[in-house]
């Protein structure tokens, strides 16, 4: 079977405008978004790999310079040359996800980093790298990777949720709360983010109530008028 080019992956024509390309990407990405939860000793799902291909295609076609070079390669019948890096990166990514699903975080991190060195446009791989660092107990590196992943795919509720979990572990409560709010805003049906948001808001409200109870009436009035 001939290899699909980036336009085929997104289901758009080679003359498609950026708005059409972005719309196709967002639609497909929502349909194929993978599950990043670890602890599953399962093979890589078709959705994980489809999502990677969708991200790679969008990264190629949304960059005018890369798109022009890619179009030139396609026109010259050199699609294979244009996709050598993509295949190598995908192989590293497959190995990384397999290790990730088996709980081998060190091995997964090595594979994901190799994948990104070959092709740094894969936001999904970067998100997996961040979660792997998080599972390994390195929240600082997890934060860096997940922030980059969310910048590459700002509409992903799941990526933003994991960034919130990292902030929570680092004790950055306000940032964690903001991340969970953003995740729920993007996808109200994403239960993990909703649960974390509810828990944090409840805790925040309880602390506020406890503080008020500890104040005398004069201190309460002072706080009220201070904010008016």
mmCIF file of C-alpha atoms in Angstrom:
data_model
loop_
_atom_site.group_PDB
_atom_site.id
_atom_site.type_symbol
_atom_site.label_atom_id
_atom_site.label_comp_id
_atom_site.label_asym_id
_atom_site.label_seq_id
_atom_site.Cartn_x
_atom_site.Cartn_y
_atom_site.Cartn_z
ATOM 1 C CA UNK A 1 0.000 0.000 0.000
ATOM 2 C CA UNK A 2 1.450 3.409 -0.971
ATOM 3 C CA UNK A 3 2.469 5.634 1.906
ATOM 4 C CA UNK A 4 0.034 8.435 2.685
ATOM 5 C CA UNK A 5 1.337 11.945 2.289
ATOM 6 C CA UNK A 6 0.564 14.709 4.788
ATOM 7 C CA UNK A 7 -2.393 15.954 2.761
ATOM 8 C CA UNK A 8 -3.898 12.471 2.651
ATOM 9 C CA UNK A 9 -3.461 12.083 6.416
ATOM 10 C CA UNK A 10 -5.469 15.247 7.072
ATOM 11 C CA UNK A 11 -7.900 14.637 4.216
ATOM 12 C CA UNK A 12 -7.267 17.959 2.483
ATOM 13 C CA UNK A 13 -6.161 18.929 -1.006
ATOM 14 C CA UNK A 14 -2.657 20.158 -1.829
ATOM 15 C CA UNK A 15 -4.086 23.628 -2.426
ATOM 16 C CA UNK A 16 -5.834 23.799 0.964
ATOM 17 C CA UNK A 17 -5.596 27.079 2.864
ATOM 18 C CA UNK A 18 -4.244 27.196 6.426
ATOM 19 C CA UNK A 19 -7.722 27.605 7.925
ATOM 20 C CA UNK A 20 -8.915 24.426 6.194
ATOM 21 C CA UNK A 21 -5.813 22.509 7.273
ATOM 22 C CA UNK A 22 -6.234 23.606 10.890
ATOM 23 C CA UNK A 23 -9.933 22.710 10.902
ATOM 24 C CA UNK A 24 -9.207 19.225 9.533
ATOM 25 C CA UNK A 25 -6.444 18.731 12.082
ATOM 26 C CA UNK A 26 -8.582 19.745 15.060
ATOM 27 C CA UNK A 27 -11.417 17.461 13.952
ATOM 28 C CA UNK A 28 -9.158 14.432 13.476
ATOM 29 C CA UNK A 29 -7.126 15.101 16.624
ATOM 30 C CA UNK A 30 -10.256 15.118 18.762
ATOM 31 C CA UNK A 31 -11.378 11.793 17.260
ATOM 32 C CA UNK A 32 -8.047 10.024 17.747
ATOM 33 C CA UNK A 33 -6.657 11.494 20.957
ATOM 34 C CA UNK A 34 -4.707 8.744 22.791
ATOM 35 C CA UNK A 35 -4.817 7.733 26.426
ATOM 36 C CA UNK A 36 -1.611 8.644 28.256
ATOM 37 C CA UNK A 37 -2.369 6.702 31.423
ATOM 38 C CA UNK A 38 0.444 4.359 32.410
ATOM 39 C CA UNK A 39 0.174 0.977 34.056
ATOM 40 C CA UNK A 40 -1.404 -0.673 31.059
ATOM 41 C CA UNK A 41 0.545 -3.583 29.674
ATOM 42 C CA UNK A 42 -1.110 -3.218 26.290
ATOM 43 C CA UNK A 43 0.149 -2.830 22.726
ATOM 44 C CA UNK A 44 0.251 0.543 21.040
ATOM 45 C CA UNK A 45 -3.250 1.323 19.868
ATOM 46 C CA UNK A 46 -4.109 2.412 16.364
ATOM 47 C CA UNK A 47 -5.342 5.693 17.839
ATOM 48 C CA UNK A 48 -1.944 6.453 19.351
ATOM 49 C CA UNK A 49 -0.206 6.048 16.004
ATOM 50 C CA UNK A 50 -2.945 7.816 14.050
ATOM 51 C CA UNK A 51 -2.689 10.722 16.438
ATOM 52 C CA UNK A 52 1.071 10.911 15.930
ATOM 53 C CA UNK A 53 0.668 10.908 12.145
ATOM 54 C CA UNK A 54 -1.998 13.612 12.360
ATOM 55 C CA UNK A 55 0.296 15.773 14.507
ATOM 56 C CA UNK A 56 3.244 15.261 12.189
ATOM 57 C CA UNK A 57 1.169 16.108 9.129
ATOM 58 C CA UNK A 58 -0.140 19.275 10.736
ATOM 59 C CA UNK A 59 3.329 20.315 11.915
ATOM 60 C CA UNK A 60 4.574 19.949 8.337
ATOM 61 C CA UNK A 61 1.706 21.739 6.597
ATOM 62 C CA UNK A 62 1.212 24.531 9.134
ATOM 63 C CA UNK A 63 4.802 25.734 8.678
ATOM 64 C CA UNK A 64 5.042 27.625 5.344
ATOM 65 C CA UNK A 65 8.758 26.921 4.884
ATOM 66 C CA UNK A 66 8.502 23.201 5.674
ATOM 67 C CA UNK A 67 5.367 22.913 3.567
ATOM 68 C CA UNK A 68 7.063 24.458 0.538
ATOM 69 C CA UNK A 69 9.998 22.048 0.770
ATOM 70 C CA UNK A 70 7.603 19.142 1.274
ATOM 71 C CA UNK A 71 5.536 20.179 -1.755
ATOM 72 C CA UNK A 72 8.696 20.350 -3.852
ATOM 73 C CA UNK A 73 9.654 16.828 -2.755
ATOM 74 C CA UNK A 74 6.164 15.539 -3.590
ATOM 75 C CA UNK A 75 6.196 17.234 -6.983
ATOM 76 C CA UNK A 76 9.540 15.632 -7.774
ATOM 77 C CA UNK A 77 8.274 12.210 -6.698
ATOM 78 C CA UNK A 78 10.557 12.176 -3.674
ATOM 79 C CA UNK A 79 8.014 11.589 -0.921
ATOM 80 C CA UNK A 80 10.206 8.818 0.459
ATOM 81 C CA UNK A 81 13.023 11.295 1.015
ATOM 82 C CA UNK A 82 10.613 13.691 2.679
ATOM 83 C CA UNK A 83 9.464 11.045 5.159
ATOM 84 C CA UNK A 84 12.717 9.290 6.161
ATOM 85 C CA UNK A 85 12.985 11.327 9.366
ATOM 86 C CA UNK A 86 9.318 10.704 10.097
ATOM 87 C CA UNK A 87 9.745 6.919 9.875
ATOM 88 C CA UNK A 88 12.830 6.913 12.120
ATOM 89 C CA UNK A 89 11.105 9.141 14.660
ATOM 90 C CA UNK A 90 7.996 6.947 14.610
ATOM 91 C CA UNK A 91 10.061 3.808 15.275
ATOM 92 C CA UNK A 92 11.622 5.411 18.353
ATOM 93 C CA UNK A 93 8.191 6.580 19.458
ATOM 94 C CA UNK A 94 6.697 3.077 19.097
ATOM 95 C CA UNK A 95 9.477 1.655 21.251
ATOM 96 C CA UNK A 96 8.934 4.418 23.797
ATOM 97 C CA UNK A 97 5.199 3.799 24.079
ATOM 98 C CA UNK A 98 5.775 0.059 24.450
ATOM 99 C CA UNK A 99 8.207 0.687 27.317
ATOM 100 C CA UNK A 100 5.856 3.291 28.795
ATOM 101 C CA UNK A 101 2.934 0.852 28.802
ATOM 102 C CA UNK A 102 5.157 -1.721 30.524
ATOM 103 C CA UNK A 103 6.126 0.765 33.241
ATOM 104 C CA UNK A 104 9.765 1.011 32.069
ATOM 105 C CA UNK A 105 10.018 4.779 32.374
ATOM 106 C CA UNK A 106 13.803 5.109 32.008
ATOM 107 C CA UNK A 107 13.740 3.141 28.764
ATOM 108 C CA UNK A 108 10.698 5.083 27.572
ATOM 109 C CA UNK A 109 12.402 8.419 28.252
ATOM 110 C CA UNK A 110 15.460 7.397 26.214
ATOM 111 C CA UNK A 111 13.257 6.353 23.289
ATOM 112 C CA UNK A 112 11.079 9.481 23.375
ATOM 113 C CA UNK A 113 14.147 11.731 23.504
ATOM 114 C CA UNK A 114 15.647 9.859 20.531
ATOM 115 C CA UNK A 115 12.385 10.324 18.642
ATOM 116 C CA UNK A 116 12.378 14.061 19.332
ATOM 117 C CA UNK A 117 16.020 14.432 18.301
ATOM 118 C CA UNK A 118 15.060 12.925 14.953
ATOM 119 C CA UNK A 119 11.876 14.984 14.563
ATOM 120 C CA UNK A 120 10.951 17.542 17.203
ATOM 121 C CA UNK A 121 7.481 18.292 15.775
ATOM 122 C CA UNK A 122 5.723 15.442 17.622
ATOM 123 C CA UNK A 123 3.749 17.070 20.466
ATOM 124 C CA UNK A 124 2.319 13.693 21.477
ATOM 125 C CA UNK A 125 5.791 12.250 21.958
ATOM 126 C CA UNK A 126 6.773 15.273 24.018
ATOM 127 C CA UNK A 127 3.675 14.808 26.184
ATOM 128 C CA UNK A 128 4.531 11.139 26.741
ATOM 129 C CA UNK A 129 8.058 12.234 27.673
ATOM 130 C CA UNK A 130 6.638 14.653 30.227
ATOM 131 C CA UNK A 131 4.355 12.047 31.775
ATOM 132 C CA UNK A 132 7.228 9.535 31.852
ATOM 133 C CA UNK A 133 9.342 12.044 33.770
ATOM 134 C CA UNK A 134 6.371 12.662 36.070
ATOM 135 C CA UNK A 135 5.998 8.919 36.742
ATOM 136 C CA UNK A 136 9.750 8.652 37.305
ATOM 137 C CA UNK A 137 9.574 11.352 39.985
ATOM 138 C CA UNK A 138 11.208 14.231 38.102
ATOM 139 C CA UNK A 139 8.527 16.964 38.040
ATOM 140 C CA UNK A 140 10.874 19.718 36.839
ATOM 141 C CA UNK A 141 11.742 17.923 33.603
ATOM 142 C CA UNK A 142 8.112 16.858 33.319
ATOM 143 C CA UNK A 143 7.065 20.511 33.499
ATOM 144 C CA UNK A 144 9.429 21.531 30.688
ATOM 145 C CA UNK A 145 8.289 18.748 28.360
ATOM 146 C CA UNK A 146 4.576 19.181 29.059
ATOM 147 C CA UNK A 147 4.708 22.968 28.662
ATOM 148 C CA UNK A 148 6.294 22.470 25.242
ATOM 149 C CA UNK A 149 3.689 19.841 24.379
ATOM 150 C CA UNK A 150 0.792 22.124 25.308
ATOM 151 C CA UNK A 151 2.326 24.944 23.276
ATOM 152 C CA UNK A 152 2.473 22.595 20.290
ATOM 153 C CA UNK A 153 -1.092 21.433 20.852
ATOM 154 C CA UNK A 154 -2.910 24.042 22.903
ATOM 155 C CA UNK A 155 -6.331 22.401 22.466
ATOM 156 C CA UNK A 156 -5.389 19.158 24.259
ATOM 157 C CA UNK A 157 -7.245 18.895 27.565
ATOM 158 C CA UNK A 158 -5.262 15.793 28.464
ATOM 159 C CA UNK A 159 -1.849 17.397 28.013
ATOM 160 C CA UNK A 160 -2.930 20.418 30.071
ATOM 161 C CA UNK A 161 -4.328 18.103 32.764
ATOM 162 C CA UNK A 162 -0.971 16.368 33.171
ATOM 163 C CA UNK A 163 0.755 19.747 33.340
ATOM 164 C CA UNK A 164 -1.661 20.586 36.156
ATOM 165 C CA UNK A 165 -0.688 17.376 37.959
ATOM 166 C CA UNK A 166 2.966 18.386 37.703
ATOM 167 C CA UNK A 167 2.214 21.835 39.127
ATOM 168 C CA UNK A 168 0.261 20.191 41.938
ATOM 169 C CA UNK A 169 3.221 17.963 42.803
ATOM 170 C CA UNK A 170 5.518 21.010 42.759
ATOM 171 C CA UNK A 171 3.199 22.808 45.166
ATOM 172 C CA UNK A 172 2.263 25.477 42.600
ATOM 173 C CA UNK A 173 -1.404 25.512 43.571
ATOM 174 C CA UNK A 174 -2.533 28.509 41.521
ATOM 175 C CA UNK A 175 -0.883 27.193 38.353
ATOM 176 C CA UNK A 176 -2.352 23.734 38.952
ATOM 177 C CA UNK A 177 -5.819 25.182 39.454
ATOM 178 C CA UNK A 178 -5.511 27.253 36.282
ATOM 179 C CA UNK A 179 -4.383 24.204 34.293
ATOM 180 C CA UNK A 180 -7.305 22.077 35.515
ATOM 181 C CA UNK A 181 -9.727 24.911 34.718
ATOM 182 C CA UNK A 182 -8.281 25.183 31.203
ATOM 183 C CA UNK A 183 -8.532 21.422 30.700
ATOM 184 C CA UNK A 184 -12.175 21.337 31.812
ATOM 185 C CA UNK A 185 -12.954 24.359 29.646
ATOM 186 C CA UNK A 186 -11.547 22.536 26.620
ATOM 187 C CA UNK A 187 -13.255 19.233 27.421
ATOM 188 C CA UNK A 188 -15.968 19.288 30.138
ATOM 189 C CA UNK A 189 -16.323 15.503 29.816
ATOM 190 C CA UNK A 190 -12.683 14.855 30.814
ATOM 191 C CA UNK A 191 -13.357 13.430 34.295
ATOM 192 C CA UNK A 192 -9.791 13.345 35.730
ATOM 193 C CA UNK A 193 -9.439 17.103 35.249
ATOM 194 C CA UNK A 194 -12.933 17.741 36.617
ATOM 195 C CA UNK A 195 -12.205 15.634 39.718
ATOM 196 C CA UNK A 196 -8.945 17.482 40.410
ATOM 197 C CA UNK A 197 -10.625 20.850 39.868
ATOM 198 C CA UNK A 198 -13.487 19.989 42.233
ATOM 199 C CA UNK A 199 -11.066 18.750 44.899
ATOM 200 C CA UNK A 200 -8.874 21.846 44.684
ATOM 201 C CA UNK A 201 -11.816 24.268 44.748
ATOM 202 C CA UNK A 202 -13.324 22.456 47.739
ATOM 203 C CA UNK A 203 -10.004 22.589 49.593
ATOM 204 C CA UNK A 204 -9.565 26.268 48.737
ATOM 205 C CA UNK A 205 -13.070 27.064 49.976
ATOM 206 C CA UNK A 206 -12.487 25.132 53.208
ATOM 207 C CA UNK A 207 -9.260 27.022 53.883
ATOM 208 C CA UNK A 208 -11.024 30.330 53.245
ATOM 209 C CA UNK A 209 -13.801 29.417 55.667
ATOM 210 C CA UNK A 210 -11.284 28.350 58.310
ATOM 211 C CA UNK A 211 -9.429 31.668 57.997
ATOM 212 C CA UNK A 212 -12.650 33.672 58.369
ATOM 213 C CA UNK A 213 -13.617 31.691 61.463
ATOM 214 C CA UNK A 214 -10.273 32.531 63.039
ATOM 215 C CA UNK A 215 -10.787 36.287 62.566
ATOM 216 C CA UNK A 216 -12.679 38.617 64.873
ATOM 217 C CA UNK A 217 -15.437 40.888 63.407
ATOM 218 C CA UNK A 218 -13.111 43.900 63.138
ATOM 219 C CA UNK A 219 -10.550 41.908 61.114
ATOM 220 C CA UNK A 220 -13.290 40.606 58.797
ATOM 221 C CA UNK A 221 -14.604 44.133 58.132
ATOM 222 C CA UNK A 222 -11.054 45.330 57.520
ATOM 223 C CA UNK A 223 -10.547 42.644 54.857
ATOM 224 C CA UNK A 224 -13.885 43.388 53.192
ATOM 225 C CA UNK A 225 -13.278 47.142 52.889
ATOM 226 C CA UNK A 226 -9.678 46.593 51.801
ATOM 227 C CA UNK A 227 -10.945 44.987 48.576
ATOM 228 C CA UNK A 228 -13.514 47.720 47.811
#
